[in-house]
Short mmCIF file of C-alpha atoms in Angstrom, two decimals:
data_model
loop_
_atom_site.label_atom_id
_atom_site.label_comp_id
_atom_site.label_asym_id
_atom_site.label_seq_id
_atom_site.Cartn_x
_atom_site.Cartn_y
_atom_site.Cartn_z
CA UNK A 9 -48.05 -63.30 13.84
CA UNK A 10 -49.17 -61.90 17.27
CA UNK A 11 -46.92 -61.12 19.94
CA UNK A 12 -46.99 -61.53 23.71
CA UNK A 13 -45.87 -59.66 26.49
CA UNK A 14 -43.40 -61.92 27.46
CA UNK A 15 -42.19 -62.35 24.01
CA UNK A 16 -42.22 -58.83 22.97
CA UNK A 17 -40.34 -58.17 26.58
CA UNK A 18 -37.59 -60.38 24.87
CA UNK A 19 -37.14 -59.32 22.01
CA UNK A 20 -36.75 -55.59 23.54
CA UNK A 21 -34.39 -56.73 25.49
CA UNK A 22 -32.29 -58.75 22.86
CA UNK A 23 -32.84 -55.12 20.97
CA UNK A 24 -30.98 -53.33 23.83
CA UNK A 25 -28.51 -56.13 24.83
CA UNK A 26 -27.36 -55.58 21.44
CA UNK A 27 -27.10 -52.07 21.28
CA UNK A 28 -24.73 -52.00 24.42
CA UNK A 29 -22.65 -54.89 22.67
CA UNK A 30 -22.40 -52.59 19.70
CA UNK A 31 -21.60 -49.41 22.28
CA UNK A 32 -19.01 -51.26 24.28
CA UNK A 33 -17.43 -52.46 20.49
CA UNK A 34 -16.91 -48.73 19.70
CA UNK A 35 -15.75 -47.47 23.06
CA UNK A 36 -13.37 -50.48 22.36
CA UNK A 37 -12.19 -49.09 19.24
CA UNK A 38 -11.70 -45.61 20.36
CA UNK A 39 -9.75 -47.09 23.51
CA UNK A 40 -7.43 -48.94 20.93
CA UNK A 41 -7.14 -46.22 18.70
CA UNK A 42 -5.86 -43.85 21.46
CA UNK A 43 -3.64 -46.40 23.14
CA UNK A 44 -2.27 -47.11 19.34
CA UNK A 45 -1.66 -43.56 18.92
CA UNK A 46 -0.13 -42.85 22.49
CA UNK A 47 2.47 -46.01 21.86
CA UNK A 48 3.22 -44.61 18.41
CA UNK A 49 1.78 -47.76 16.50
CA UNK A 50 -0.85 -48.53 13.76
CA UNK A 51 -4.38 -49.71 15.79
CA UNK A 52 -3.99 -52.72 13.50
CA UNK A 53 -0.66 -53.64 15.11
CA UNK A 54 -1.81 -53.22 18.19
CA UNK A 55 -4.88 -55.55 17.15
CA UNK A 56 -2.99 -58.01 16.31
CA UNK A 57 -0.48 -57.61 19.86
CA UNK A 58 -4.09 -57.46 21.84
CA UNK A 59 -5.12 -61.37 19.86
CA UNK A 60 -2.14 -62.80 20.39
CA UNK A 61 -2.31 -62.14 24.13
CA UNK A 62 -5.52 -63.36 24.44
CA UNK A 63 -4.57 -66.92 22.46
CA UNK A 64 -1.58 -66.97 24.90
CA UNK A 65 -3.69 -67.01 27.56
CA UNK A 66 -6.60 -69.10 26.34
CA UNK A 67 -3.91 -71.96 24.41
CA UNK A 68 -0.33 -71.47 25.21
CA UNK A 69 2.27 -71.36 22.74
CA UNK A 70 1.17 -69.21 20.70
CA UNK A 71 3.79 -66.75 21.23
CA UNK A 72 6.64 -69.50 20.68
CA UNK A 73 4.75 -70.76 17.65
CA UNK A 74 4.66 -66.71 16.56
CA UNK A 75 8.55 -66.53 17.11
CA UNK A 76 9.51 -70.00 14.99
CA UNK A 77 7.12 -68.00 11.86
CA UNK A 78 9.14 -65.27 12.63
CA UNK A 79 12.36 -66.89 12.42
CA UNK A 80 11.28 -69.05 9.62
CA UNK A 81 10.94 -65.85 7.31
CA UNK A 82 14.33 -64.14 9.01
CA UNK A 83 16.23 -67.89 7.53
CA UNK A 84 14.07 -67.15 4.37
CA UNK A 85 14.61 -63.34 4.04
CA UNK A 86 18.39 -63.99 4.99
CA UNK A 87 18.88 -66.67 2.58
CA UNK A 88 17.53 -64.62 -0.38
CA UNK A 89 19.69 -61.52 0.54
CA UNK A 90 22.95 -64.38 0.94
CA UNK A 91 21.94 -65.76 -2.62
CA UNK A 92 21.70 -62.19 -3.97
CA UNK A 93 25.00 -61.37 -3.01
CA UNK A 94 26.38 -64.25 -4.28
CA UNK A 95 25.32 -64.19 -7.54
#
C-alpha cells in the first residue's frame, strides 16, 4: 500500500492527537488522585461524585433518581435489621 503526503500528514496527526488525549487522561488521573487524597476520599468515590455531576448536568434527575436507590436500600437495610431483632 503506498502512502501520500496528505495521507501520511493524517495519520501523523491522528498519531499525536492521540497521544495528547492519552496525556490529558493521565494528568486527569493524577488531578483526581490528589483532589481524592486532599478531601480524604478513595479516587474511586470521587469518580463516581465527578459522573454523577456530569449526568446531572447533561439529563437531570439523576441525583433524585440516586437518592430514591439510596433510600430504597436504607427501607431494605432497615427492614432486615427490624426483622433481626424481632426474631
Amino acid at each position: 500500500m503506498q502512502i501520500d503526503t496528505k495521507s501520511r500528514k493524517a495519520i501523523e496527526d491522528v498519531i499525536n492527537r492521540r497521544a495528547a488525549v492519552a496525556s490529558m487522561q493521565e494528568q486527569l488521573k493524577e488531578d483526581v488522585k490528589a483532589i481524592a487524597e486532599y478531601l480524604d476520599i478513595k479516587p474511586a468515590k470521587l469518580n463516581k461524585i465527578i459522573s454523577l455531576v456530569e449526568k446531572e448536568r447533561e439529563t437531570g434527575d439523576v441525583v433524585e433518581e440516586e437518592r430514591d436507590t439510596l433510600d430504597t436500600v436504607a427501607d431494605i437495610a432497615g427492614s432486615k435489621s427490624t426483622e433481626e431483632e424481632a426474631a
